[in-house]
DNA sequence: AGTAGCCGCTAAACTGATTTAGCAGAGCAT
DNA sequence: ATGCTCTGCTAAATCAGTTTAGCGGCTACT
């Protein structure tokens, strides 16, 4: 791997100058008094030798590595990680940085290990990502340098990037209201644990708040709210079935995420009902299945790439109001229609 | 990030020995003649100072970084990446290594950039991963050091890790044969492009070969094979519909992947048919939707974690037969039953 | 005439590890 | 007494950059 690369000394020699001069020219140092001709010679020599600096040597001196640690609790089990990583990767590349990835798996030992590995490698900063939007406490060891929380907040008020779930709650609700749905909108996916424990989820509470605010503004009440122990298809399915067993059938359903909506679709199909003619469905996340369902599920997209991007921007460029809320755009598909009758 | 850490010199001073001695002790060098007492003192000093070596300094000298580059074509757009990364991460951690991740997005410029970034950081080896199992040519620049292909092969016969798609083809087929399905098994998802162009996919051909071999061994012919332009739900849906328009209805369907199967499920539900009572369905990938479908879809799992793991093992420990084929286990769910009648 | 300042550049120190070469003293044989 | 080996350890070189301090020559000003 990278044997016999030209060194700065080689470049300097070929340019007939000192290492100092070569270093300054190549780093574009301001205020140096090296002649235009010296610049030329150095650039030419570097070009001819295909010179690339040895970053280990550089960071030994400068304590900068152009490397960002991306520490997450769980990457594998959720498809969402990909987007976060990709966004971060893109933004990092634009800034000539690279990503060192580790995973804690929610395990203290692994976390300790991951952090030591990062510190040993002198990363320039840490992105601490959670796969479910939630509050967490970051290990004190990483507070020595810049940190940005991704998809999480912490009690220490560290800079963080979050999806704007509350606004998304408003978005899905007004989408229904605008179509004329009124008092027969039902909600699937209330969940005490997610709503009350910020360390489990921030999304549930925020989404709900958005929904309720939008309804309040319009002076409309929900028909009913179904509790779900988890946000999985089977729970959406069960909730939808009980909903259909009630006397007044809803004209629209808001599901707290796409997996619940998927379950709801299954129950609707089984009951011989058609989306959106009989019931409109709207949801959150823009999981790939949302596009695969028939008809396509309208849902607010978790902007993972943007979030990953934003985290790197804040870390490296500094900046902005600190809970950086990234909008969740509504993906309109065929699951929405005006209420029948 | 990691200010004022103790250096080797600090440890040596505290132990009343030279840097040389301290270095040798901490690295557990054999054949050194340092006294047991010297060992003790160095360990104690390191412990007390919380010494951790500066890896930049170390790699400047040794040209080892305990870092592996994980280069992939596309990480974000596929949920599969997570598993590969997670497996690689685990195996790397066990060997005290860390993963540097980059993405080429199939773009030559990005690829060039990614490779330079890795070489500049003197990674110890490269895992070159493809998100769809396929053949690819690795850029010559990385051939200077150890490389393992993950989910890909190359014309250069580099060591590689692949899922055992052919065996999976046998597995799904014999699962049906064992239940008594015979001449009314249909296949959805033939695709010239995927089958004939190894740079697009190796899976299609291998799966198909497995299916055909298993059928041949049993002396059974397929009822029919449906072509699909893509392996997406809508194509599975369309294929299933045409299949149901034919005179003889199949008793079982083999789908080339789970997304096709998902589409097939949609068409079956629409036609009022029940899985598995009317038709059994089996497939490949173990996409999360497989578990969410009703009834659960039986499918052969792509062992992404294992593959990621294996790649690191081969890279670091060397070894084994070179196309390392990782088995795809059958996840039996409720979509399989004996043919009716 | 003296000196201050600028110009264009360089020598050498420094970062923190590993590694090579070798030194002082003890023990032993000749 | 001399030479040899072994023991336990260290000085110094090395990796490839960045950075500090400063040098010699020239001009300009007092």
XYZ file of C-alpha atoms (C1' of nucleotides) in Angstrom:
742
model
C 0.000 0.000 0.000
C 1.626 3.161 -1.147
C 5.239 2.099 -1.285
C 7.980 4.443 -2.533
C 5.967 7.582 -2.811
C 7.802 10.811 -3.400
C 8.361 12.812 -0.226
C 8.464 16.508 0.327
C 12.249 16.286 0.397
C 12.179 14.801 -3.093
C 10.040 17.623 -4.351
C 12.246 20.225 -2.723
C 15.375 18.698 -4.171
C 13.931 18.580 -7.654
C 12.786 22.173 -7.373
C 16.194 23.170 -6.103
C 14.707 24.587 -2.908
C 14.430 23.718 0.742
C 11.751 21.543 2.335
C 10.526 24.660 4.060
C 9.962 26.429 0.780
C 8.269 23.422 -0.773
C 6.027 22.985 2.217
C 4.979 26.599 2.231
C 4.265 26.703 -1.466
C 2.263 23.511 -1.460
C 0.240 24.670 1.514
C -0.460 27.976 -0.156
C 0.812 29.886 2.811
C 0.016 33.578 2.701
C 2.620 36.193 3.466
C 5.557 34.068 2.449
C 7.972 35.933 0.236
C 8.827 33.122 -2.108
C 9.150 34.198 -5.728
C 6.646 33.348 -8.405
C 9.354 31.331 -10.024
C 9.902 29.287 -6.860
C 6.192 28.569 -6.754
C 6.295 27.363 -10.314
C 9.245 25.107 -9.731
C 7.685 23.520 -6.663
C 4.366 22.910 -8.346
C 6.084 21.462 -11.367
C 8.237 19.159 -9.266
C 5.271 17.993 -7.205
C 3.322 17.329 -10.362
C 6.127 15.432 -12.042
C 6.766 13.257 -9.012
C 3.102 12.699 -8.358
C 3.717 13.957 -4.881
C 1.069 13.362 -2.212
C 1.838 14.300 1.364
C 2.088 11.626 3.975
C -0.818 12.402 6.232
C 0.578 10.480 9.170
C 3.615 12.718 9.198
C 1.511 15.804 8.781
C -0.864 14.997 11.562
C 1.952 14.084 13.862
C 2.973 17.704 13.676
C -0.331 19.489 13.226
C -2.624 17.253 15.247
C -5.087 17.398 12.445
C -6.071 14.301 10.546
C -8.804 15.426 8.162
C -10.757 12.549 9.621
C -14.160 12.598 11.262
C -15.420 9.885 13.539
C -18.935 8.720 12.838
C -20.073 6.911 15.957
C -23.518 5.410 15.936
C -25.446 3.226 18.282
C -26.660 0.785 15.664
C -25.976 0.874 11.979
C -26.966 -2.476 10.660
C -30.466 -3.038 11.827
C -31.905 0.030 10.224
C -31.901 0.980 6.612
C -31.793 4.601 7.652
C -28.134 4.516 8.515
C -27.233 4.423 4.852
C -28.683 7.850 4.192
C -27.031 9.439 7.181
C -23.684 7.981 6.245
C -23.990 8.876 2.616
C -24.848 12.492 3.371
C -21.996 12.756 5.822
C -19.654 11.112 3.335
C -20.546 13.591 0.602
C -20.128 16.626 2.785
C -16.894 15.244 4.188
C -15.485 14.650 0.753
C -16.263 18.195 -0.295
C -14.145 19.327 2.618
C -11.352 16.848 1.940
C -12.206 14.819 4.974
C -12.817 11.168 5.471
C -15.084 9.176 7.762
C -14.010 6.683 10.367
C -17.019 4.602 11.285
C -17.666 2.762 14.506
C -20.661 1.310 16.212
C -21.387 1.013 19.886
C -24.358 -1.338 19.655
C -25.583 0.355 22.792
C -22.909 -1.526 24.702
C -20.739 0.420 27.146
C -17.659 -1.695 26.496
C -17.912 -1.285 22.765
C -18.530 2.395 23.201
C -15.440 2.750 25.326
C -13.486 0.859 22.757
C -14.825 2.905 19.880
C -13.973 6.143 21.601
C -10.456 5.104 22.396
C -9.962 4.035 18.827
C -11.076 7.476 17.666
C -8.979 9.385 20.141
C -5.927 7.294 19.367
C -6.368 8.262 15.759
C -6.786 11.905 16.657
C -9.954 12.503 14.741
C -10.778 16.154 14.190
C -14.307 15.768 15.459
C -17.053 13.331 16.263
C -20.496 12.842 14.837
C -22.490 10.914 17.358
C -25.492 9.424 15.627
C -28.553 7.649 16.919
C -30.607 5.511 14.631
C -33.879 6.459 16.269
C -34.390 10.142 16.977
C -33.873 10.370 20.724
C -32.086 11.968 23.613
C -28.860 10.437 24.822
C -25.909 11.255 27.003
C -22.600 11.344 25.241
C -19.637 9.773 26.967
C -17.520 12.510 28.558
C -14.366 11.285 26.865
C -15.358 12.780 23.522
C -16.274 16.176 24.928
C -12.638 17.220 24.563
C -13.179 18.074 20.919
C -15.932 19.153 18.569
C -19.020 16.965 18.631
C -22.266 17.102 16.717
C -25.219 14.936 17.565
C -27.006 13.461 14.617
C -30.627 12.465 14.994
C -30.284 13.009 18.735
C -30.146 15.619 21.447
C -28.375 15.537 24.760
C -28.764 17.186 28.156
C -25.485 19.058 27.540
C -26.966 21.152 24.756
C -24.454 20.018 22.225
C -25.046 21.095 18.654
C -27.415 18.665 17.028
C -29.304 17.854 13.867
C -32.859 16.571 14.006
C -35.654 15.914 11.548
C -38.494 18.379 11.938
C -41.046 15.862 13.099
C -43.445 18.386 14.526
C -43.739 20.199 11.247
C -44.157 16.851 9.539
C -47.069 16.198 11.888
C -48.626 19.433 10.714
C -47.873 18.590 7.106
C -49.640 15.249 7.046
C -52.599 16.644 8.934
C -53.130 19.680 6.765
C -52.798 17.455 3.710
C -55.892 15.647 4.956
C -57.708 18.778 6.076
C -57.082 20.433 2.739
C -58.771 17.514 1.011
C -61.829 18.040 3.153
C -61.377 15.404 5.832
C -62.830 16.597 9.115
C -64.124 14.635 12.075
C -63.433 11.166 10.824
C -59.645 11.197 10.879
C -58.140 8.415 12.982
C -54.600 8.066 14.198
C -52.699 4.816 14.538
C -49.606 4.458 16.671
C -50.004 6.192 20.008
C -47.374 4.752 22.291
C -46.755 5.826 25.864
C -43.191 4.607 25.981
C -42.097 6.401 22.847
C -44.004 9.537 23.733
C -42.886 9.860 27.322
C -39.321 8.636 27.310
C -37.074 10.973 25.358
C -34.317 8.386 25.534
C -36.468 6.052 23.489
C -37.894 8.471 20.971
C -38.354 12.148 20.313
C -40.191 11.575 17.075
C -43.407 10.176 18.550
C -44.075 13.165 20.747
C -43.118 15.715 18.121
C -45.187 14.124 15.390
C -48.168 13.916 17.684
C -47.770 17.520 18.741
C -47.714 18.605 15.126
C -50.842 16.630 14.355
C -52.733 18.026 17.327
C -51.699 21.596 16.696
C -52.815 21.422 13.097
C -56.135 19.920 14.164
C -56.597 22.515 16.897
C -55.920 25.307 14.438
C -58.673 23.922 12.253
C -60.967 23.271 15.199
C -61.202 19.599 14.359
C -61.090 16.625 16.721
C -59.620 13.239 15.961
C -62.134 10.479 15.545
C -59.982 8.172 17.608
C -56.409 7.249 18.441
C -55.154 3.683 18.528
C -52.331 2.573 20.759
C -49.664 0.282 19.411
C -47.085 -1.538 21.505
C -44.588 -1.245 18.647
C -44.513 0.537 15.335
C -44.462 -2.618 13.243
C -46.765 -3.794 10.455
C -48.520 -6.333 12.633
C -49.507 -3.614 15.085
C -50.778 -1.393 12.323
C -52.733 -4.340 11.016
C -54.316 -5.066 14.398
C -55.116 -1.404 14.989
C -56.746 -1.055 11.609
C -58.869 -4.126 12.217
C -60.219 -2.854 15.517
C -60.810 0.501 13.858
C -62.874 -1.166 11.156
C -64.834 -3.022 13.777
C -66.179 0.241 15.204
C -69.495 1.834 14.158
C -68.110 4.953 12.418
C -65.554 4.181 9.827
C -62.804 6.819 9.417
C -62.326 8.621 6.118
C -58.620 9.008 6.707
C -55.849 7.466 8.760
C -52.678 9.015 10.014
C -50.103 6.361 10.833
C -47.140 7.246 12.987
C -44.823 5.522 10.558
C -44.811 3.647 7.278
C -44.558 0.206 8.778
C -47.786 0.766 10.666
C -49.305 2.066 7.451
C -48.196 -1.081 5.695
C -50.045 -3.126 8.281
C -53.069 -0.884 7.903
C -53.014 -1.469 4.132
C -53.047 -5.214 4.755
C -56.096 -4.957 6.997
C -57.860 -2.689 4.528
C -57.200 -5.040 1.644
C -58.497 -7.938 3.684
C -61.644 -5.984 4.488
C -62.166 -5.301 0.808
C -61.677 -1.592 1.211
C -59.844 0.558 -1.277
C -57.220 3.208 -0.643
C -57.852 6.088 -1.186
C -61.485 5.783 -2.359
C -62.724 4.375 0.924
C -59.978 5.597 3.206
C -57.005 7.890 2.715
C -53.737 6.975 4.422
C -50.818 9.211 5.252
C -47.736 8.534 7.265
C -44.138 9.320 8.234
C -40.648 8.137 7.165
C -40.771 7.421 3.441
C -39.557 3.911 3.937
C -38.901 2.198 0.579
C -42.119 0.188 1.007
C -44.098 3.422 0.811
C -43.385 3.554 -2.903
C -43.963 -0.158 -3.350
C -47.412 -0.270 -1.851
C -50.471 -0.137 -4.088
C -51.487 2.597 -4.209
C -48.290 4.407 -3.289
C -48.317 5.629 0.301
C -48.139 9.378 0.882
C -45.635 10.029 3.603
C -43.199 12.621 4.956
C -39.635 11.685 4.163
C -36.944 11.463 6.778
C -34.224 13.523 5.094
C -31.368 11.305 6.132
C -28.880 12.429 3.555
C -29.468 16.060 4.325
C -29.110 15.385 8.003
C -25.797 13.590 7.564
C -24.619 16.459 5.415
C -25.736 19.066 7.877
C -23.929 17.345 10.732
C -20.633 17.530 8.884
C -21.246 21.143 7.930
C -21.861 22.115 11.529
C -18.875 20.149 12.730
C -16.433 21.536 10.210
C -17.786 24.930 9.232
C -19.363 25.592 12.576
C -22.625 27.145 12.674
C -26.208 27.872 12.735
C -28.892 27.655 15.323
C -28.166 24.590 17.283
C -31.056 22.246 17.104
C -30.801 22.282 13.329
C -34.206 21.063 12.209
C -34.231 19.516 8.785
C -37.592 19.599 7.013
C -39.396 16.375 6.169
C -40.952 16.840 2.752
C -44.297 15.256 1.944
C -44.060 12.635 -0.749
C -47.461 12.749 -2.339
C -48.538 9.413 -3.736
C -51.911 7.962 -4.576
C -53.084 7.169 -1.054
C -54.772 10.547 -0.588
C -58.199 11.630 -1.826
C -61.150 13.681 -0.698
C -63.512 11.819 1.628
C -66.260 9.884 -0.147
C -69.771 11.319 -0.116
C -9.540 16.152 20.801
C -7.008 14.319 22.904
C -4.950 17.173 24.174
C -2.036 16.636 26.591
C -1.906 12.905 26.483
C 1.057 11.197 28.061
C 3.747 10.230 25.575
C 6.077 7.307 25.564
C 8.785 9.621 26.861
C 6.631 10.420 29.887
C 6.144 6.765 30.608
C 9.840 6.052 30.233
C 10.774 8.914 32.525
C 8.358 7.807 35.195
C 9.613 4.254 34.969
C 13.198 5.480 35.156
C 14.057 3.839 31.851
C 14.701 4.805 28.260
C 12.075 5.244 25.573
C 13.563 2.215 23.898
C 12.934 0.077 26.947
C 9.421 1.389 27.393
C 8.583 0.824 23.754
C 9.863 -2.717 23.821
C 8.035 -3.623 26.975
C 4.736 -2.158 25.832
C 4.971 -3.911 22.515
C 5.693 -7.200 24.209
C 8.845 -7.706 22.197
C 10.323 -11.167 22.484
C 14.018 -11.728 23.010
C 14.618 -8.470 24.767
C 16.639 -8.877 27.932
C 14.795 -6.370 30.049
C 14.307 -7.478 33.633
C 11.001 -8.487 35.098
C 11.265 -5.477 37.313
C 11.684 -3.148 34.364
C 8.573 -4.656 32.824
C 6.646 -3.990 35.982
C 7.765 -0.410 36.223
C 6.864 0.349 32.614
C 3.439 -1.226 32.899
C 2.787 0.609 36.137
C 3.875 3.941 34.681
C 1.764 3.465 31.557
C -1.197 2.543 33.679
C -0.794 5.501 36.002
C -0.437 7.989 33.176
C -3.247 6.450 31.176
C -0.786 6.148 28.337
C -2.094 5.485 24.861
C 0.310 5.521 21.947
C -0.028 8.201 19.317
C -0.960 6.199 16.271
C 0.084 8.889 13.829
C 3.607 8.735 15.189
C 3.591 4.985 15.176
C 2.377 4.646 11.644
C 4.819 7.233 10.430
C 7.518 4.829 11.482
C 5.922 1.446 10.870
C 3.709 2.215 7.898
C 0.911 0.371 9.586
C -2.248 2.164 10.594
C -4.560 -0.542 11.909
C -7.054 0.927 9.500
C -8.974 -0.773 6.731
C -10.546 1.051 3.840
C -14.077 0.028 3.032
C -14.752 1.258 -0.467
C -18.140 0.619 -1.922
C -19.921 1.633 -5.048
C -23.152 2.680 -3.381
C -23.954 2.544 0.267
C -27.017 4.640 0.693
C -29.491 3.341 -1.784
C -29.493 -0.170 -0.475
C -30.348 -1.347 2.962
C -27.909 -4.196 2.487
C -24.889 -2.038 3.056
C -25.629 -1.884 6.751
C -25.102 -5.574 7.221
C -21.868 -5.666 5.277
C -20.508 -2.740 7.228
C -21.639 -4.067 10.550
C -20.011 -7.449 9.972
C -16.800 -5.827 8.815
C -16.874 -3.480 11.782
C -17.219 -6.333 14.248
C -14.431 -8.369 12.765
C -12.231 -5.308 12.532
C -12.790 -4.433 16.152
C -11.832 -7.926 17.224
C -8.526 -7.365 15.491
C -8.025 -3.861 16.830
C -8.654 -2.290 13.500
C -10.914 0.458 12.393
C -12.839 1.139 9.198
C -12.437 4.097 6.909
C -15.483 4.291 4.692
C -15.781 5.842 1.272
C -18.167 5.600 -1.573
C -17.502 5.869 -5.266
C -21.097 6.152 -6.455
C -19.911 4.438 -9.575
C -18.212 7.683 -10.577
C -14.620 7.539 -11.774
C -13.730 10.907 -10.272
C -15.099 9.987 -6.886
C -13.378 6.671 -7.078
C -10.087 8.302 -7.837
C -10.628 10.647 -4.966
C -11.585 7.881 -2.578
C -8.528 5.876 -3.451
C -6.187 8.753 -3.020
C -7.728 9.500 0.342
C -7.093 5.906 1.406
C -3.558 5.772 0.115
C -2.721 9.092 1.700
C -3.847 7.642 4.995
C -1.818 4.504 4.410
C -4.570 2.037 5.090
C -3.403 -1.508 5.712
C -5.776 -2.977 3.205
C -8.861 -2.366 1.135
C -12.241 -4.018 1.099
C -13.845 -3.215 -2.181
C -17.545 -3.826 -1.901
C -20.317 -3.881 -4.452
C -23.872 -3.503 -3.364
C -25.202 -5.860 -5.995
C -23.303 -9.118 -6.420
C -21.369 -8.593 -9.632
C -18.066 -8.621 -11.421
C -16.032 -5.449 -11.514
C -12.548 -4.264 -12.311
C -10.708 -2.714 -9.430
C -8.691 0.398 -10.097
C -5.025 -0.532 -10.439
C -3.981 2.014 -7.833
C -5.158 -0.153 -4.967
C -3.465 -3.300 -6.196
C -0.307 -2.231 -4.378
C -1.631 -3.635 -1.118
C -3.964 -6.314 0.141
C -7.450 -6.184 -1.338
C -10.538 -8.293 -0.783
C -13.610 -8.008 -2.927
C -16.862 -8.113 -1.069
C -19.970 -9.210 -2.912
C -18.009 -9.049 -6.140
C -15.448 -10.826 -8.274
C -12.907 -9.406 -10.654
C -11.028 -10.582 -13.719
C -7.785 -10.405 -11.707
C -8.782 -13.288 -9.450
C -8.492 -11.268 -6.309
C -9.691 -12.907 -3.134
C -13.404 -12.364 -2.817
C -16.459 -13.086 -0.721
C -19.764 -13.947 -2.341
C -23.138 -15.207 -1.216
C -23.794 -18.760 -2.366
C -26.634 -17.916 -4.699
C -26.491 -21.138 -6.633
C -26.974 -23.198 -3.509
C -29.774 -20.849 -2.506
C -31.415 -21.615 -5.840
C -31.248 -25.287 -4.970
C -32.527 -24.600 -1.489
C -35.689 -22.783 -2.495
C -36.413 -25.327 -5.183
C -35.998 -28.393 -3.043
C -38.135 -26.726 -0.380
C -40.953 -26.760 -2.924
C -40.185 -30.237 -4.274
C -40.101 -31.657 -0.775
C -43.599 -30.346 -0.195
C -44.793 -32.198 -3.256
C -44.853 -29.432 -5.844
C -44.054 -30.823 -9.277
C -44.950 -29.555 -12.716
C -46.775 -26.430 -11.715
C -43.923 -24.413 -10.331
C -43.498 -21.033 -12.005
C -40.584 -18.660 -11.824
C -40.791 -14.885 -11.795
C -37.869 -12.662 -12.620
C -35.938 -13.924 -15.603
C -33.876 -11.038 -16.884
C -31.462 -11.170 -19.778
C -29.455 -8.220 -18.676
C -28.848 -9.481 -15.174
C -28.229 -13.010 -16.346
C -25.856 -12.256 -19.177
C -23.861 -9.314 -17.937
C -21.665 -10.270 -15.030
C -20.943 -6.619 -14.452
C -24.601 -6.089 -13.660
C -25.307 -9.162 -11.587
C -23.880 -12.534 -10.736
C -26.803 -13.438 -8.542
C -29.407 -13.833 -11.281
C -27.439 -16.413 -13.184
C -26.331 -18.324 -10.119
C -29.795 -18.463 -8.596
C -31.247 -19.630 -11.854
C -28.588 -22.296 -12.248
C -29.342 -23.574 -8.768
C -33.035 -23.732 -9.481
C -32.560 -25.555 -12.760
C -30.083 -28.039 -11.355
C -32.391 -28.936 -8.510
C -35.281 -29.371 -10.937
C -33.172 -31.466 -13.293
C -32.089 -33.709 -10.453
C -35.732 -34.292 -9.661
C -36.681 -34.674 -13.304
C -39.175 -31.848 -13.088
C -39.819 -29.044 -15.571
C -40.830 -25.515 -14.723
C -44.381 -24.619 -15.654
C -43.225 -21.281 -16.978
C -40.739 -18.473 -16.495
C -41.701 -14.806 -16.513
C -39.335 -12.091 -17.616
C -39.117 -8.882 -15.640
C -37.362 -5.734 -16.780
C -36.439 -4.964 -13.186
C -36.679 -6.786 -9.908
C -39.156 -4.387 -8.344
C -42.594 -4.986 -6.819
C -44.451 -3.563 -9.797
C -42.759 -6.072 -12.082
C -43.571 -8.928 -9.776
C -47.136 -7.704 -9.698
C -47.408 -7.562 -13.466
C -45.786 -10.974 -13.875
C -48.109 -12.546 -11.363
C -51.124 -11.080 -13.103
C -50.178 -12.490 -16.479
C -49.442 -15.793 -14.792
C -52.926 -15.846 -13.305
C -54.418 -15.070 -16.711
C -53.103 -18.357 -18.098
C -55.100 -21.596 -18.231
C -53.053 -23.634 -15.734
C -52.541 -21.897 -12.471
C -49.226 -22.661 -10.732
C -49.152 -24.285 -7.299
C -45.936 -22.506 -6.367
C -43.920 -19.488 -7.373
C -40.209 -18.902 -7.130
C -39.411 -15.198 -7.204
C -35.911 -14.060 -7.968
C -36.034 -11.658 -5.059
C -38.308 -10.485 -2.282
C -39.401 -7.306 -3.952
C -40.781 -9.294 -6.856
C -42.450 -11.571 -4.327
C -43.999 -8.565 -2.673
C -45.528 -7.561 -6.003
C -46.702 -11.126 -6.535
C -48.418 -11.053 -3.139
C -50.243 -7.891 -4.164
C -51.528 -9.496 -7.350
C -52.545 -12.651 -5.498
C -54.453 -10.662 -2.875
C -56.189 -8.723 -5.614
C -57.183 -11.961 -7.312
C -58.608 -13.238 -4.055
C -56.072 -16.014 -3.794
C -54.499 -17.096 -0.547
C -50.840 -17.788 0.194
C -49.970 -20.594 0.787
C -53.276 -22.454 0.435
C -53.721 -21.566 -3.212
C -50.139 -20.809 -4.095
C -46.859 -21.175 -2.245
C -44.250 -18.448 -2.654
C -40.543 -18.624 -2.029
C -37.835 -16.147 -2.769
C -34.360 -14.741 -2.201
C -32.798 -11.982 -0.052
C -34.686 -11.884 3.246
C -35.507 -8.253 2.836
C -37.237 -6.875 5.951
C -40.557 -6.899 4.102
C -40.374 -10.688 3.918
C -41.174 -10.850 7.613
C -43.809 -8.136 7.357
C -45.859 -9.727 4.631
C -48.922 -11.756 5.536
C -48.283 -14.594 5.598
C -44.544 -14.264 6.189
C -42.504 -14.865 3.039
C -40.123 -17.814 3.019
C -36.843 -16.687 1.550
C -33.116 -17.344 1.543
C -31.247 -14.744 3.528
C -28.345 -12.784 2.135
C -25.833 -13.210 4.952
C -24.502 -9.698 4.816
C -22.996 -9.578 8.259
C -21.183 -12.826 7.759
C -19.881 -11.634 4.445
C -18.540 -8.411 5.892
C -16.900 -10.393 8.630
C -15.367 -12.859 6.243
C -13.886 -10.108 4.111
C -12.022 -8.690 7.077
C -10.868 -12.126 8.143
C -9.443 -12.840 4.723
C -7.842 -9.429 4.507
C -6.185 -9.561 7.894
C -5.718 -13.239 8.692
C -5.303 -14.229 5.089
C -6.807 -17.287 3.885
C -9.068 -19.901 2.654
C -10.270 -20.825 -0.762
C -10.669 -17.640 -2.637
C -14.179 -17.310 -3.843
C -15.383 -17.656 -0.264
C -19.020 -18.642 -0.665
C -21.184 -17.767 2.288
C -24.324 -19.868 2.642
C -27.756 -18.271 2.348
C -29.973 -19.918 4.924
C -33.651 -20.516 4.210
C -35.931 -18.515 6.463
C -39.021 -20.643 6.643
C -42.175 -18.612 7.104
C -45.792 -19.348 6.409
C -45.755 -18.894 2.644
C -45.013 -22.559 1.971
C -47.467 -25.461 1.922
C -48.122 -28.652 -0.003
C -50.011 -28.123 -3.277
C -53.791 -28.194 -2.917
C -55.663 -31.276 -4.143
C 27.911 56.451 8.140
C 24.840 53.871 10.507
C 20.873 51.248 10.926
C 16.354 49.716 9.974
C 13.616 47.041 7.134
C 12.527 44.174 3.378
C 13.411 40.224 0.277
C 13.909 35.507 -0.738
C 15.104 31.850 1.241
C 17.043 27.965 4.581
C 18.806 25.292 8.828
C 17.267 23.123 12.426
C 13.897 21.964 15.831
C 9.837 19.499 16.542
C 5.889 16.028 16.494
C 6.000 10.701 19.095
C 6.725 6.634 18.124
C 10.138 2.279 16.467
C 14.498 0.324 15.603
C 19.472 -0.190 14.984
C 23.727 -0.253 16.851
C 26.315 -0.510 20.722
C 27.974 0.316 25.667
C 29.232 -0.855 30.512
C 29.699 -4.312 33.684
C 29.687 -9.101 35.311
C 31.144 -13.816 34.917
C 34.068 -17.141 33.141
C 37.756 -19.489 30.822
C 42.488 -19.395 29.391
C 45.875 -10.382 33.020
C 43.467 -10.972 28.870
C 39.823 -11.997 26.019
C 35.168 -13.593 25.419
C 30.300 -13.871 26.083
C 26.217 -12.572 28.181
C 23.110 -9.362 30.530
C 20.442 -5.277 30.854
C 19.957 -1.348 29.062
C 20.387 3.299 26.134
C 21.749 6.960 22.458
C 20.662 8.243 18.298
C 18.698 7.630 13.791
C 14.526 7.399 11.435
C 9.803 8.125 9.529
C 7.854 12.800 6.579
C 6.045 16.479 7.348
C 5.396 21.753 9.733
C 7.173 25.675 11.965
C 10.392 28.846 14.205
C 14.146 31.590 14.024
C 17.266 33.817 11.352
C 20.769 34.763 7.522
C 22.940 37.515 3.865
C 22.232 41.010 0.652
C 20.009 44.970 -0.827
C 17.618 49.543 -0.417
C 16.039 53.623 2.008
C 16.014 56.787 5.522
C 18.037 59.786 9.080
